[in-house]
XYZ file of N, CA, C and O in Angstrom:
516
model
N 94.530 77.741 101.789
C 95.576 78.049 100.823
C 95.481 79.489 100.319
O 96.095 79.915 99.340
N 94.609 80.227 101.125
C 94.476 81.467 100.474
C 95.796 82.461 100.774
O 96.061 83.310 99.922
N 96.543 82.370 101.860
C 97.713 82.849 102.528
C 98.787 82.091 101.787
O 98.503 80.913 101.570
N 100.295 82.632 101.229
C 101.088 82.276 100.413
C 102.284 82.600 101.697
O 102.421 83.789 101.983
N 102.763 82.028 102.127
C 104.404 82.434 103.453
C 104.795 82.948 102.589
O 104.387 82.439 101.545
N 106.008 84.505 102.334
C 106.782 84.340 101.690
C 108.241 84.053 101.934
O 109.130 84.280 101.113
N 108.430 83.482 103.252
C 109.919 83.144 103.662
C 110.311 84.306 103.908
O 111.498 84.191 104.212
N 109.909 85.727 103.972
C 110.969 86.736 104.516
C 110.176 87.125 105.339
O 110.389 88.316 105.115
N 109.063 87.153 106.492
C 108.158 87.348 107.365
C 107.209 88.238 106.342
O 106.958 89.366 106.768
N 106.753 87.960 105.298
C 105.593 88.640 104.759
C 104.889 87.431 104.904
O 105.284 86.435 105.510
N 103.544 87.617 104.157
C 102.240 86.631 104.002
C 101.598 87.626 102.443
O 101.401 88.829 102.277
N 101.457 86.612 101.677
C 100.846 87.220 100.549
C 99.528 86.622 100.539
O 99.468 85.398 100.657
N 98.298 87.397 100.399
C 96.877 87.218 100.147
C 96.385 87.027 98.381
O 95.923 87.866 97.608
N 96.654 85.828 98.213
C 96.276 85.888 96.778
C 94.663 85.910 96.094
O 94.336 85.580 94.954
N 93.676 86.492 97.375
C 92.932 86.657 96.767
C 92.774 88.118 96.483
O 91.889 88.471 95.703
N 93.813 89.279 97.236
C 93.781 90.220 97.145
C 94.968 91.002 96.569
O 95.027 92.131 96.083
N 95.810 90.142 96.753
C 97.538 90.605 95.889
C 98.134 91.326 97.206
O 99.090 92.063 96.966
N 97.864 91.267 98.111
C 98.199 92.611 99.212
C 99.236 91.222 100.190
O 99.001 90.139 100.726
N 100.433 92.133 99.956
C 101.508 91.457 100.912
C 101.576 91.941 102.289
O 101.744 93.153 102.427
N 101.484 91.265 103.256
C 101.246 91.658 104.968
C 102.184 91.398 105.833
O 102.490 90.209 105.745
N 102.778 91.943 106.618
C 103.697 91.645 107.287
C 103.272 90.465 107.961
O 102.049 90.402 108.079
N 104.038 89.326 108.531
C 103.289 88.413 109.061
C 102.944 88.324 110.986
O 102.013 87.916 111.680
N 104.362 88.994 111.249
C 104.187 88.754 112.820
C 103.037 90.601 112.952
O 102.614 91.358 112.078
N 102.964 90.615 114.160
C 102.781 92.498 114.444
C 104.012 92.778 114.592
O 104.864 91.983 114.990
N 104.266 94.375 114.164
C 105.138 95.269 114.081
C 105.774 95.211 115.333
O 105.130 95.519 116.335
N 107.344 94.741 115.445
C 108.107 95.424 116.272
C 108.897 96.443 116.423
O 110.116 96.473 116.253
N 107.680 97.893 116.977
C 108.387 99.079 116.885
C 109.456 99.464 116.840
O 110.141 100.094 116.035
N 109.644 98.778 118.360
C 111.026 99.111 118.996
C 112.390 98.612 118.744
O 113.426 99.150 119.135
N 112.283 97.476 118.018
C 113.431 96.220 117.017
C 114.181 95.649 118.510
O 115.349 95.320 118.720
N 113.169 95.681 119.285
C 113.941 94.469 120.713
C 113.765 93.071 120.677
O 114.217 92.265 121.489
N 112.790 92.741 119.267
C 112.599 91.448 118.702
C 111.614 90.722 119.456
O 111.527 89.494 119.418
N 110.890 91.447 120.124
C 109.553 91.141 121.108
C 108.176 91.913 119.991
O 108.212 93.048 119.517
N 107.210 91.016 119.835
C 106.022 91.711 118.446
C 104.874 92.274 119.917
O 103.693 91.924 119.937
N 105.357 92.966 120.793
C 103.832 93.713 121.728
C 104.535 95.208 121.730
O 104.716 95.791 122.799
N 104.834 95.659 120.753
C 104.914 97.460 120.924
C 103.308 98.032 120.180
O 102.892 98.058 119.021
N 102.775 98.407 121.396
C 101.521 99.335 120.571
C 101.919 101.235 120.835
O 102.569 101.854 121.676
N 101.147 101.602 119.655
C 101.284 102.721 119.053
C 99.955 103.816 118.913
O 99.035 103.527 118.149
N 99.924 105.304 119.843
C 98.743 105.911 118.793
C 98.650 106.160 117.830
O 99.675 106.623 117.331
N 97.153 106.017 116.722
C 97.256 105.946 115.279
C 98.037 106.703 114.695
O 98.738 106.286 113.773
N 98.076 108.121 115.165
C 99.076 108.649 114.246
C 100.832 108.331 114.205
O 101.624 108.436 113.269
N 101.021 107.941 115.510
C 102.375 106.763 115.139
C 102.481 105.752 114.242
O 103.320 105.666 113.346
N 101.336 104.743 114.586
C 101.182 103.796 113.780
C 100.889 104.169 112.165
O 101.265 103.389 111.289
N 100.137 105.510 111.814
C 100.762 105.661 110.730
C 101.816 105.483 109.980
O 102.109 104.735 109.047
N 102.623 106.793 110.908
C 103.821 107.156 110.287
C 105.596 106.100 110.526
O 106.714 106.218 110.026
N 104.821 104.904 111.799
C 105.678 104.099 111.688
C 105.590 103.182 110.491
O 106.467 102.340 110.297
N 104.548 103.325 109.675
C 104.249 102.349 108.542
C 104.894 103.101 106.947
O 105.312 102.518 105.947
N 104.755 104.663 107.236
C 105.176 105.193 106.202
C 106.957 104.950 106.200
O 107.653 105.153 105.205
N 107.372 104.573 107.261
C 108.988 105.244 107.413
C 109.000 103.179 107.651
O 109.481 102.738 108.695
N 108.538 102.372 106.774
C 108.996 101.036 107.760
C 109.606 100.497 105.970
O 108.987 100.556 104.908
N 110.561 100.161 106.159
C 111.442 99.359 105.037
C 111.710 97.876 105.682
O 112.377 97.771 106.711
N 111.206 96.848 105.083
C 111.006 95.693 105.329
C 110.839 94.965 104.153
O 110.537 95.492 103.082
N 111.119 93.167 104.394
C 111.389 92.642 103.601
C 112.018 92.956 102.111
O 111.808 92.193 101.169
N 112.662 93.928 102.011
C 113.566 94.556 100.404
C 112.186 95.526 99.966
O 111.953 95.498 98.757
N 111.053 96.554 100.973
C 110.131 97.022 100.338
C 109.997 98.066 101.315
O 109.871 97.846 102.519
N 110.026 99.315 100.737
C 109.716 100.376 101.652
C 108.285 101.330 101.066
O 108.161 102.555 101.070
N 107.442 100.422 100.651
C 106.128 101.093 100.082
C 105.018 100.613 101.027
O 103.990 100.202 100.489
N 105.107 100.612 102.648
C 104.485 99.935 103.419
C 103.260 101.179 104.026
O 103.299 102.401 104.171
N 102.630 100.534 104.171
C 101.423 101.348 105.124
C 100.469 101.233 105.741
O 99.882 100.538 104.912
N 99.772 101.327 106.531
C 98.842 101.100 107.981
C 97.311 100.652 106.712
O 96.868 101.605 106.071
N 96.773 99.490 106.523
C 96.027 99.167 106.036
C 94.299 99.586 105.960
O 93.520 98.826 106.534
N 93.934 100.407 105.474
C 92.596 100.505 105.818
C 91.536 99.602 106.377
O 91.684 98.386 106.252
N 90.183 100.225 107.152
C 89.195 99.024 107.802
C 89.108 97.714 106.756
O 89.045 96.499 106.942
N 89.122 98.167 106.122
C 88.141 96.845 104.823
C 89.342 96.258 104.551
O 89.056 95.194 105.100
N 90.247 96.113 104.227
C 91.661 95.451 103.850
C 92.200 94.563 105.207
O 92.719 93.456 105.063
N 92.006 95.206 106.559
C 92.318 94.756 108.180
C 91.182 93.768 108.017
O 91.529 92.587 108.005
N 90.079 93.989 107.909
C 88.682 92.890 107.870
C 88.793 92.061 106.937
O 88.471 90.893 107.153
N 89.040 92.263 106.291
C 89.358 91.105 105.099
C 90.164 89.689 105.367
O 89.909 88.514 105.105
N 91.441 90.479 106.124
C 92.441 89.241 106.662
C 91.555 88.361 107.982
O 91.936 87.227 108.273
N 90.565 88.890 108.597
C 89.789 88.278 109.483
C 88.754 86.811 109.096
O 87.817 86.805 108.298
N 89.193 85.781 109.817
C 88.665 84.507 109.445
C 87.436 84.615 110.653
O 87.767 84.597 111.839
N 86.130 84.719 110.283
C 85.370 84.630 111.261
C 85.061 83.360 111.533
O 84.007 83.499 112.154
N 85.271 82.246 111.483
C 85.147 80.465 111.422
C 86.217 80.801 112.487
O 85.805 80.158 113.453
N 87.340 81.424 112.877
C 88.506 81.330 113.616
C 87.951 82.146 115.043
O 86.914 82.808 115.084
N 88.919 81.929 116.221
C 88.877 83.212 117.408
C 89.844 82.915 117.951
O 90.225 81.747 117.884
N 90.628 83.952 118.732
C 91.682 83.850 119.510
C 93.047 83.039 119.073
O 93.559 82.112 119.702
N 93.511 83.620 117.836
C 92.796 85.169 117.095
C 92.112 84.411 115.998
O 92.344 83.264 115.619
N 91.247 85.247 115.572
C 90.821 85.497 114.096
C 91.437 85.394 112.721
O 90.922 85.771 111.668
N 92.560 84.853 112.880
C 93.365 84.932 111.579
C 94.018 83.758 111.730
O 94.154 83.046 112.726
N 94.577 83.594 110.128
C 94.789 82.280 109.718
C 96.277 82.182 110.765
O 96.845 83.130 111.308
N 96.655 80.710 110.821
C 97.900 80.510 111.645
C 99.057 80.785 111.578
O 99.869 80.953 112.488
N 99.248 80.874 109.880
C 100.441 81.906 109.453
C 100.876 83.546 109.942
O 101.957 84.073 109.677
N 99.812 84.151 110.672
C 99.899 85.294 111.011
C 100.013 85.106 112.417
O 99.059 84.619 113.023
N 101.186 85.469 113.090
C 101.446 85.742 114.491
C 100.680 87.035 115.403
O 101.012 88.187 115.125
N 99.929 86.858 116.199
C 99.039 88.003 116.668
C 99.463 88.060 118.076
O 100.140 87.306 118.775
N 98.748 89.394 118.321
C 98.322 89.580 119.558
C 96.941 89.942 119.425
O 96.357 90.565 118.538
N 96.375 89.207 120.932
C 94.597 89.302 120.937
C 94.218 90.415 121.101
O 93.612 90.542 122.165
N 94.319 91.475 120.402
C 94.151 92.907 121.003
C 93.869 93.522 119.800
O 93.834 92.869 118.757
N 93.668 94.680 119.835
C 93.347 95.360 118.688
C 94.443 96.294 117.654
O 95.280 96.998 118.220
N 94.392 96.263 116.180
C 95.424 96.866 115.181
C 94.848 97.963 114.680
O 93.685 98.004 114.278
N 95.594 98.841 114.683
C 94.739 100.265 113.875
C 94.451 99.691 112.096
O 94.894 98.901 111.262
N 93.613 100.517 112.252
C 93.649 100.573 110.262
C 93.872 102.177 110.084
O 93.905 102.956 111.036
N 93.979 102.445 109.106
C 94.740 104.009 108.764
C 92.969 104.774 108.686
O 92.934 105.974 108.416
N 91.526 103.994 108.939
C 90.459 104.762 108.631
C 89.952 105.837 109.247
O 88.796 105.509 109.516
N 90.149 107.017 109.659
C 89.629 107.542 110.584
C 87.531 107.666 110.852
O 86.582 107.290 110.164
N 87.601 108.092 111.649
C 85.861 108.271 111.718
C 85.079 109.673 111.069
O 85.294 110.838 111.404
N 84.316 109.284 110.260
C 83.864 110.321 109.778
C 82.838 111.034 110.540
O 82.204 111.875 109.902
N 82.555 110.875 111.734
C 81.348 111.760 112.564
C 82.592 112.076 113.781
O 82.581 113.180 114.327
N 83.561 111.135 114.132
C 84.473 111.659 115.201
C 85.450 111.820 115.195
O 86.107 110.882 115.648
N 86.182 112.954 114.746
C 87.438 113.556 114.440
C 88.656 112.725 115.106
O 89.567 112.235 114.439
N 88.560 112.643 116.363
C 89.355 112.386 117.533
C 89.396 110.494 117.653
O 90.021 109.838 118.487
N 88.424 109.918 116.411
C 88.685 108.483 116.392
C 89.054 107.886 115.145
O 88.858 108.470 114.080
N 89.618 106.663 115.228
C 89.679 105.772 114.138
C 89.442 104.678 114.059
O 89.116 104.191 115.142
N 89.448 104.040 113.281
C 88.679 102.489 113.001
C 89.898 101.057 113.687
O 91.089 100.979 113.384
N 89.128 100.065 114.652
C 90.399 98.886 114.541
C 89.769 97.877 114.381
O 88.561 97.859 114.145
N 90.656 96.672 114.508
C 89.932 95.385 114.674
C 90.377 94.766 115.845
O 91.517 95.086 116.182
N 89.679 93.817 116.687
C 90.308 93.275 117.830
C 90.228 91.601 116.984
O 89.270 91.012 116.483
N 91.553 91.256 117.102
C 92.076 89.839 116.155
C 91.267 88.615 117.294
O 90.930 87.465 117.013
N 91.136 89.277 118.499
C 90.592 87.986 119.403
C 89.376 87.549 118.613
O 89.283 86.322 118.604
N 88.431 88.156 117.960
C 87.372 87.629 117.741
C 86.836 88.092 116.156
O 86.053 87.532 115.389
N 87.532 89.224 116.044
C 87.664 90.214 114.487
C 86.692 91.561 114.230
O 86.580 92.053 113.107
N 85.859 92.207 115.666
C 84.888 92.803 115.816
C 85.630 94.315 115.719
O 86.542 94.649 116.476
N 85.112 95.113 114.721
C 85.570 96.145 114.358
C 84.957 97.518 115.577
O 83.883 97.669 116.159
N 85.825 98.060 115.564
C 85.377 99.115 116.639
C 85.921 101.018 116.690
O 87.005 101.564 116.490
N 85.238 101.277 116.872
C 85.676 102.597 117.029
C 86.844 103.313 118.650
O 86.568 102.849 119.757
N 87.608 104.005 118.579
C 88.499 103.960 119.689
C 89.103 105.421 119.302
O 89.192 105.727 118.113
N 89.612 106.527 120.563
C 90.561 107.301 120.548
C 91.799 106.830 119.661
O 92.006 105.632 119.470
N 92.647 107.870 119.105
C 93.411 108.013 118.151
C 94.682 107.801 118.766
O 95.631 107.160 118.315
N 94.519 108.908 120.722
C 95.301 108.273 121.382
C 96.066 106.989 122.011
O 97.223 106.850 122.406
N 94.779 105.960 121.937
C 94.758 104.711 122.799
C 96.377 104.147 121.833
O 96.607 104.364 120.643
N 96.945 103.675 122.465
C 97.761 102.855 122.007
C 97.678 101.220 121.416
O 97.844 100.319 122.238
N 97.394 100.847 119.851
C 97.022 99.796 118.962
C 98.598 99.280 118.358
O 99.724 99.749 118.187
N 97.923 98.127 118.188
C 98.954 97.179 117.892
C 98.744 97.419 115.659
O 97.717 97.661 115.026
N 99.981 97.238 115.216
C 100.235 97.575 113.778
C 100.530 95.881 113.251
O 101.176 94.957 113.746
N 99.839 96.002 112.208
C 100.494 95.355 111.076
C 100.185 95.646 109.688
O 99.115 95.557 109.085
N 101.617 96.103 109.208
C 101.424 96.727 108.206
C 101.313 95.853 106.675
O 101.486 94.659 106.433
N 100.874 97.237 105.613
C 100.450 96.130 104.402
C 101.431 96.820 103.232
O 102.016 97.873 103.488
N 101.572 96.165 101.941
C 101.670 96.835 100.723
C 101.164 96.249 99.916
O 100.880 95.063 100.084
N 100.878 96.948 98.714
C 100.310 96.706 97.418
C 98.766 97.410 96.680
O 98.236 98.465 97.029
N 98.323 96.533 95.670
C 97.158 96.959 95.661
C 96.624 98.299 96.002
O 95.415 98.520 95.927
């Protein structure tokens, strides 16, 4: 019961107040949720994303992405209300020893990892908090 639906494809975390988009981001609006993005897209597709009546959206940091991770769960890692792909989501963290990386999670199992900025990651974006 920790996940709240809110009927407009969000998911509210009431142990954290942080409203989440529920499916992954469909970049491209072809109504298919597998468009991945390099981080700095996936940024700025989060800064420019107006959804559910809210345009204060943004690429979630490591610890906020880990948080939504049910480790009792795999394939994916997250509760059933959240539509995934088994692959990995950027978080907005970059690496502090490697310029050229940033932080993700892979939802198959919830194991956080370091990766090029280039690689193309799957988004789901957050607000609040």
């Amino acid at each position: 019961d920790r996940f709240v639906n809110n009927r407009d494809g969000t998911v509210t975390d009431k142990c954290t107040g942080l409203m989440w988009q529920m499916d992954t981001a469909d970049v491209d609006g072809d109504g298919e949720f597998n468009d991945a993005l390099p981080w700095c897209d996936a940024l700025q597709y989060c800064q420019d994303l107006t959804f559910a009546g809210h345009d204060d959206w943004r690429l979630p940091n490591i610890q906020e992405l880990q948080d939504i991770v049910n480790y009792g769960r795999f394939n994916p890692a997250l509760d059933p209300l959240f539509a995934t792909t088994l692959d990995h989501y950027w978080s907005s963290t970059p690496s502090m020893n490697f310029p050229s990386q940033a932080w993700y999670v892979f939802m198959d199992v919830g194991s956080v990892v370091l990766d090029a900025k280039i690689v193309p990651g799957y988004i789901r974006a957050v607000r609040g908090p």
